[in-house]
Coordinates of C-alpha atoms in Angstrom, one line a residue:
M1 CA 70.4 126.2 128.9
I2 CA 72.9 128.0 128.0
E3 CA 75.2 130.3 129.7
L4 CA 78.5 132.3 127.8
E5 CA 79.7 134.3 130.6
G6 CA 83.1 135.6 129.7
V7 CA 82.7 135.3 127.2
P8 CA 82.8 139.2 125.0
E9 CA 81.2 140.1 122.8
L10 CA 82.2 139.0 119.4
I11 CA 83.5 140.3 115.9
D12 CA 81.5 139.2 112.9
P13 CA 82.3 135.9 113.9
V14 CA 82.6 132.4 112.2
M15 CA 81.4 129.0 113.7
I16 CA 84.1 126.6 112.2
C17 CA 83.1 123.2 112.9
A18 CA 84.9 119.2 112.5
F19 CA 84.6 115.5 113.8
E20 CA 86.6 113.0 114.8
G21 CA 84.9 110.0 112.7
W22 CA 83.3 108.9 110.2
N23 CA 84.2 112.3 107.8
D24 CA 87.4 113.0 109.1
A25 CA 90.3 110.1 106.7
G26 CA 93.2 111.1 107.6
D27 CA 92.4 112.7 110.9
A28 CA 92.7 116.2 107.9
A29 CA 89.5 118.2 108.7
S30 CA 90.0 117.9 112.8
T31 CA 93.3 118.9 112.4
A32 CA 92.9 122.1 111.2
V33 CA 90.4 123.3 113.5
G34 CA 92.4 121.8 116.3
H35 CA 95.8 124.6 114.5
L36 CA 93.5 127.3 114.5
D37 CA 92.9 126.1 118.5
R38 CA 96.5 125.9 118.6
E39 CA 98.1 129.6 116.6
W40 CA 95.3 131.6 117.7
K41 CA 95.6 130.2 121.7
G42 CA 91.6 130.0 121.9
D43 CA 90.3 129.6 124.7
V44 CA 87.3 127.1 126.1
F45 CA 83.8 128.2 127.4
A46 CA 81.5 125.2 127.1
A47 CA 82.0 121.4 126.4
L48 CA 78.5 119.5 125.5
D49 CA 77.8 117.0 127.9
A50 CA 79.0 113.7 127.5
E51 CA 76.6 112.0 128.8
D52 CA 74.4 113.0 126.5
Y53 CA 75.7 111.4 122.9
Y54 CA 77.9 109.3 123.3
D55 CA 78.1 105.6 123.7
F56 CA 80.8 104.8 125.5
Q57 CA 82.1 101.3 124.7
V58 CA 82.0 102.9 121.8
N59 CA 84.2 106.1 121.9
R60 CA 86.2 105.0 125.2
P61 CA 87.0 107.7 128.3
T62 CA 91.0 107.6 128.8
V63 CA 93.4 108.0 132.1
A64 CA 96.0 109.9 132.5
L65 CA 98.4 110.4 135.9
D66 CA 97.8 113.9 136.6
N67 CA 101.0 115.1 138.9
G68 CA 100.3 111.6 140.4
V69 CA 96.9 111.6 139.7
R70 CA 94.5 109.8 138.0
K71 CA 92.3 111.9 136.3
I72 CA 89.6 110.9 133.1
T73 CA 89.0 112.4 129.8
W74 CA 85.3 112.0 128.1
P75 CA 85.2 112.2 124.8
T76 CA 83.2 115.4 123.8
T77 CA 83.4 118.5 121.6
R78 CA 84.5 121.5 123.2
L79 CA 83.8 125.1 121.8
S80 CA 86.8 127.7 122.1
V81 CA 86.9 131.2 120.9
V82 CA 90.2 133.1 118.8
R83 CA 90.0 135.8 117.3
A84 CA 91.1 135.8 113.7
E85 CA 93.3 139.1 112.5
G86 CA 95.6 140.3 110.0
G87 CA 94.7 139.3 106.3
E88 CA 91.5 141.8 104.3
K89 CA 89.6 142.0 107.8
T90 CA 89.8 140.8 111.8
R91 CA 86.5 138.7 113.1
D92 CA 86.4 136.3 115.9
L93 CA 86.0 131.8 114.6
V94 CA 83.9 130.1 117.1
L95 CA 85.8 127.0 117.2
V96 CA 83.8 123.6 117.5
R97 CA 86.0 120.3 118.2
G98 CA 84.7 117.0 119.2
I99 CA 83.7 113.3 118.5
E100 CA 81.1 112.7 116.1
P101 CA 78.3 111.3 117.6
S102 CA 77.0 108.0 118.2
M103 CA 73.8 109.1 119.7
R104 CA 70.7 112.2 119.6
W105 CA 72.1 113.8 116.8
R106 CA 69.2 116.3 117.0
S107 CA 69.9 117.0 119.9
F108 CA 73.3 118.0 119.0
C109 CA 73.2 119.5 115.9
N110 CA 69.9 121.7 118.2
E111 CA 72.6 122.0 121.1
I112 CA 75.5 123.5 118.6
L113 CA 73.3 125.9 117.0
G114 CA 72.3 127.5 120.8
Y115 CA 75.1 128.2 121.5
A116 CA 75.6 130.2 117.0
H117 CA 72.7 131.6 117.6
E118 CA 74.0 133.3 121.2
L119 CA 77.1 134.5 119.7
G120 CA 75.6 135.6 116.8
V121 CA 77.3 133.8 114.4
E122 CA 77.1 134.6 110.9
M123 CA 78.0 131.4 109.4
V124 CA 79.0 128.1 110.3
V125 CA 81.4 126.2 108.1
V126 CA 82.4 122.0 108.5
L127 CA 85.2 121.1 108.2
G128 CA 85.2 117.0 106.4
A129 CA 87.6 114.8 104.4
L130 CA 87.0 111.2 102.3
L131 CA 88.9 109.0 100.7
G132 CA 89.4 108.8 96.9
D133 CA 91.7 108.0 94.2
T134 CA 93.1 111.2 93.5
P135 CA 97.8 110.9 93.2
H136 CA 100.0 112.6 96.6
T137 CA 101.9 114.4 94.4
R138 CA 99.0 117.3 93.5
P139 CA 97.3 119.8 95.1
V140 CA 94.8 118.3 97.1
P141 CA 90.9 118.8 95.6
V142 CA 88.9 120.8 98.5
S143 CA 85.3 120.9 97.8
G144 CA 82.5 123.5 98.8
V145 CA 79.0 122.8 98.5
T146 CA 76.1 124.4 100.6
S147 CA 71.9 123.7 100.4
D148 CA 71.3 127.4 99.8
P149 CA 71.3 128.2 96.0
D150 CA 72.0 132.2 96.8
L151 CA 75.0 131.0 98.5
A152 CA 76.6 128.4 96.1
R153 CA 75.8 131.9 94.0
S154 CA 78.2 134.5 95.4
L155 CA 80.8 132.4 97.4
D156 CA 81.2 129.9 93.8
L157 CA 80.4 127.4 95.4
E158 CA 79.0 124.0 94.1
E159 CA 74.9 123.4 95.2
T160 CA 74.3 120.0 96.7
R161 CA 72.5 117.0 95.1
Y162 CA 74.1 114.3 96.7
E163 CA 71.7 112.0 98.3
G164 CA 73.1 108.8 100.1
P165 CA 74.1 107.7 103.7
T166 CA 75.8 110.5 105.8
G167 CA 77.2 111.3 108.8
I168 CA 77.4 114.7 111.0
V169 CA 78.1 116.8 108.3
G170 CA 75.8 116.6 106.1
I171 CA 73.2 116.2 109.4
L172 CA 74.6 119.7 111.5
Q173 CA 75.1 121.5 107.8
E174 CA 70.8 120.1 106.9
A175 CA 69.8 121.6 110.6
C176 CA 71.9 125.0 110.0
T177 CA 70.0 125.3 106.4
H178 CA 66.6 124.9 108.5
A179 CA 67.4 127.4 111.2
G180 CA 68.3 129.8 108.7
V181 CA 72.0 129.7 109.6
P182 CA 74.0 130.1 106.3
A183 CA 76.0 126.7 106.0
V184 CA 79.0 125.5 104.3
S185 CA 80.8 122.3 104.0
L186 CA 84.7 121.8 102.4
W187 CA 85.5 118.4 101.4
A188 CA 89.4 118.0 101.3
A189 CA 89.7 114.8 98.9
V190 CA 92.6 111.9 100.4
P191 CA 94.3 109.6 98.9
H192 CA 92.7 106.0 99.5
Y193 CA 96.6 104.0 99.3
V194 CA 97.4 106.3 102.2
S195 CA 94.9 107.0 104.6
Q196 CA 96.7 106.9 107.9
P197 CA 96.7 109.8 109.5
P198 CA 98.1 112.5 110.5
N199 CA 97.9 114.3 106.6
P200 CA 98.8 117.8 106.8
K201 CA 98.9 117.8 103.0
A202 CA 95.9 117.8 102.5
T203 CA 95.2 120.2 106.4
L204 CA 96.5 122.5 104.6
A205 CA 94.0 122.8 101.5
L206 CA 91.7 123.1 104.2
L207 CA 92.8 125.5 105.8
N208 CA 93.6 127.8 102.9
R209 CA 90.2 127.2 101.1
L210 CA 89.2 128.4 104.6
E211 CA 90.8 131.0 104.2
D212 CA 90.2 132.7 100.6
L213 CA 86.5 131.5 102.5
I214 CA 86.0 133.8 105.5
G215 CA 88.5 136.9 104.8
V216 CA 91.2 136.2 107.0
R217 CA 95.2 135.4 106.7
I218 CA 95.6 131.4 108.4
P219 CA 99.0 131.5 109.9
L220 CA 100.7 128.1 109.0
G221 CA 103.6 128.0 111.6
E222 CA 105.0 124.2 110.0
L223 CA 102.3 122.7 108.3
T224 CA 103.0 123.8 105.2
E225 CA 107.2 122.0 106.2
D226 CA 105.1 119.8 107.5
A227 CA 103.5 118.9 104.2
R228 CA 106.5 118.8 102.7
A229 CA 108.3 115.9 104.5
W230 CA 105.2 114.6 104.3
Q231 CA 104.8 113.9 100.0
L232 CA 108.8 113.4 100.6
G233 CA 107.9 109.9 102.7
V234 CA 105.3 109.2 100.8
D235 CA 107.5 109.4 97.8
Q236 CA 110.3 107.3 99.1
L237 CA 107.1 104.5 99.8
A238 CA 105.9 104.1 96.8
S239 CA 108.8 104.7 95.4
E240 CA 110.1 100.9 96.7
D241 CA 106.8 99.4 95.3
S242 CA 106.3 99.1 90.8
E243 CA 103.0 98.3 91.2
V244 CA 103.1 102.2 93.5
A245 CA 104.4 103.9 91.4
E246 CA 103.1 102.7 88.4
Y247 CA 99.6 103.7 89.9
V248 CA 100.1 107.2 91.2
Q249 CA 101.5 107.3 87.7
S250 CA 97.5 106.6 86.3
L251 CA 96.0 108.8 88.6
E252 CA 98.5 111.4 88.0
E253 CA 97.9 111.1 84.1
A254 CA 93.6 111.2 84.9
R255 CA 94.0 114.1 87.2
D256 CA 96.1 116.4 84.8
T257 CA 93.9 114.8 81.9
A258 CA 90.8 116.1 84.0
E259 CA 92.4 119.5 84.7
L260 CA 93.6 120.9 81.5
P261 CA 91.3 123.4 80.6
E262 CA 91.2 124.4 84.3
A263 CA 95.0 124.8 84.6
S264 CA 95.3 128.5 82.6
G265 CA 91.7 129.3 84.4
E266 CA 90.4 130.4 87.6
A267 CA 92.8 128.2 89.5
I268 CA 96.2 129.8 88.8
A269 CA 94.0 133.3 89.9
R270 CA 93.3 132.0 92.6
E271 CA 96.6 130.6 93.6
F272 CA 98.0 134.5 93.0
E273 CA 95.6 136.1 94.8
R274 CA 96.4 133.7 97.7
Y275 CA 100.0 134.9 97.5
L276 CA 99.9 138.5 97.1
R277 CA 98.0 138.7 100.1
R278 CA 100.8 136.7 101.9
R279 CA 103.6 138.2 100.6
D280 CA 102.2 142.0 101.6
G281 CA 100.7 140.5 104.9
S282 CA 103.1 140.3 108.1
P283 CA 104.6 136.8 109.0
G284 CA 102.9 134.4 110.3
A285 CA 103.8 134.1 114.0
P286 CA 105.8 130.6 114.2
G287 CA 104.0 127.6 116.0
G288 CA 104.0 124.0 116.6
H289 CA 103.3 121.2 114.9
A290 CA 101.0 121.3 112.9
T291 CA 99.1 117.8 113.7
E292 CA 98.7 115.8 116.3
T293 CA 100.7 112.9 116.2
G294 CA 104.5 114.8 115.1
T295 CA 105.8 116.1 111.4
G296 CA 103.9 114.1 109.3
G297 CA 106.8 112.8 108.0
V298 CA 108.7 109.6 107.1
A299 CA 109.1 109.6 111.0
D300 CA 105.3 109.5 111.1
G301 CA 105.2 106.2 109.5
P302 CA 102.5 107.2 106.3
Y303 CA 102.5 104.2 104.4
L304 CA 100.7 103.2 101.5
R305 CA 98.0 100.2 102.2
D306 CA 94.9 98.7 100.1
P307 CA 91.7 100.7 102.2
G308 CA 89.8 97.1 101.4
S309 CA 92.7 95.2 103.0
S310 CA 95.9 94.9 104.9
H311 CA 98.0 94.0 102.3
P312 CA 100.0 97.6 101.8
R313 CA 99.7 98.1 98.0
P314 CA 96.3 99.9 96.9
R315 CA 93.8 98.3 94.9
K316 CA 92.1 99.0 91.2
P317 CA 88.5 101.0 92.0
S318 CA 86.2 99.1 91.6
A319 CA 82.6 99.3 90.3
K320 CA 81.9 99.1 94.2
D321 CA 83.2 101.9 95.2
D322 CA 82.0 103.5 92.9
E323 CA 78.1 103.3 93.6
G324 CA 78.9 104.1 97.5
G325 CA 80.2 101.6 99.9
E326 CA 80.4 103.1 102.7
A327 CA 84.6 103.5 102.3
P328 CA 87.1 102.6 105.4
G329 CA 88.9 105.3 107.7
G330 CA 92.5 105.9 108.1
S331 CA 93.0 103.7 111.8
G332 CA 90.6 103.8 114.1
E333 CA 87.2 105.1 113.6
S334 CA 88.6 107.7 111.3
G335 CA 87.7 107.6 107.1
A336 CA 84.7 108.7 105.5
G337 CA 81.2 107.4 103.8
A338 CA 79.2 106.7 101.8
E339 CA 79.4 109.3 100.2
D340 CA 82.4 109.9 99.0
A341 CA 81.9 108.3 96.6
E342 CA 80.7 111.2 94.8
S343 CA 84.0 112.1 94.5
T344 CA 86.4 109.2 93.6
D345 CA 88.6 110.9 91.5
A346 CA 90.0 114.7 91.9
E347 CA 88.2 116.0 89.4
D348 CA 84.6 115.4 90.6
R349 CA 83.2 118.2 92.7
P350 CA 81.0 115.8 95.6
D351 CA 77.9 117.5 95.8
D352 CA 77.5 116.9 99.0
Q353 CA 79.9 114.9 101.2
G354 CA 77.5 115.2 104.3

């Protein structure tokens, strides 16, 4: 039974979800939801029972000392609510942040949807990040996909046509569709040769796209500076290896050629509209770092590597990459899966990464 004691009546609520693991390359998606929670000081009102959904040999609990008392933190998924004020409207966001479950995915999605129903959620937005052949020096491509043809037309999104292995992002989006809840997935492409988290530039790109989608102005805190520091750090590392520099240049040329028709059209208009909104609005309240582990700059140690080996040089994309094998993530279990091969360069817009 879902209990919502202490949760006030919400204003035009939207549920924003992200899950660490297979669909979270560079931790970009989970960091984006964490940023929203910190900037708007979210209140956790529910947590799913870890015993039901997680294999503790895969996602182990952690032990810490709290005033000399040992405390165990179990891997789980937590829900919090924040009030987003500013921009076009004031609305509440229900933030769902956790780890991709190890088991009982249908029950997991049903429980999330139970909260969405009880809270009157108008739309579910699931954030994800994938590994792709995109240069770190260019804006991060963010694709929006949905299973609903009407929603695709009204929100200028891609209608999903993906076939293949999927993660919890795809399962949750499909569950929303069957339950009649409008659902959208936003996917950021992370350079496969620098997939080590954090990636504040990809996080920033996801938040900018989310801002456009839900019509609220998101305070960025220090995230813009973090993204700039991250790119400078990767620039420095790339400049120290001629093969890396040559490979990045080839990705830049491919990206620039692919985007020439769009350079003077909707992309410029969209960025200009965002600039006007931020100029006219009051500045966002300063916040802490947007990443869990620091500034995202050189000190955090972004490194260049071949996702297929430990050798710190990128490999040229192979035919196997394009066919859709599971791509390894930045560290631990974070990464992009087989569906990520749907978008292997900046021009590709994935029909469904989940």
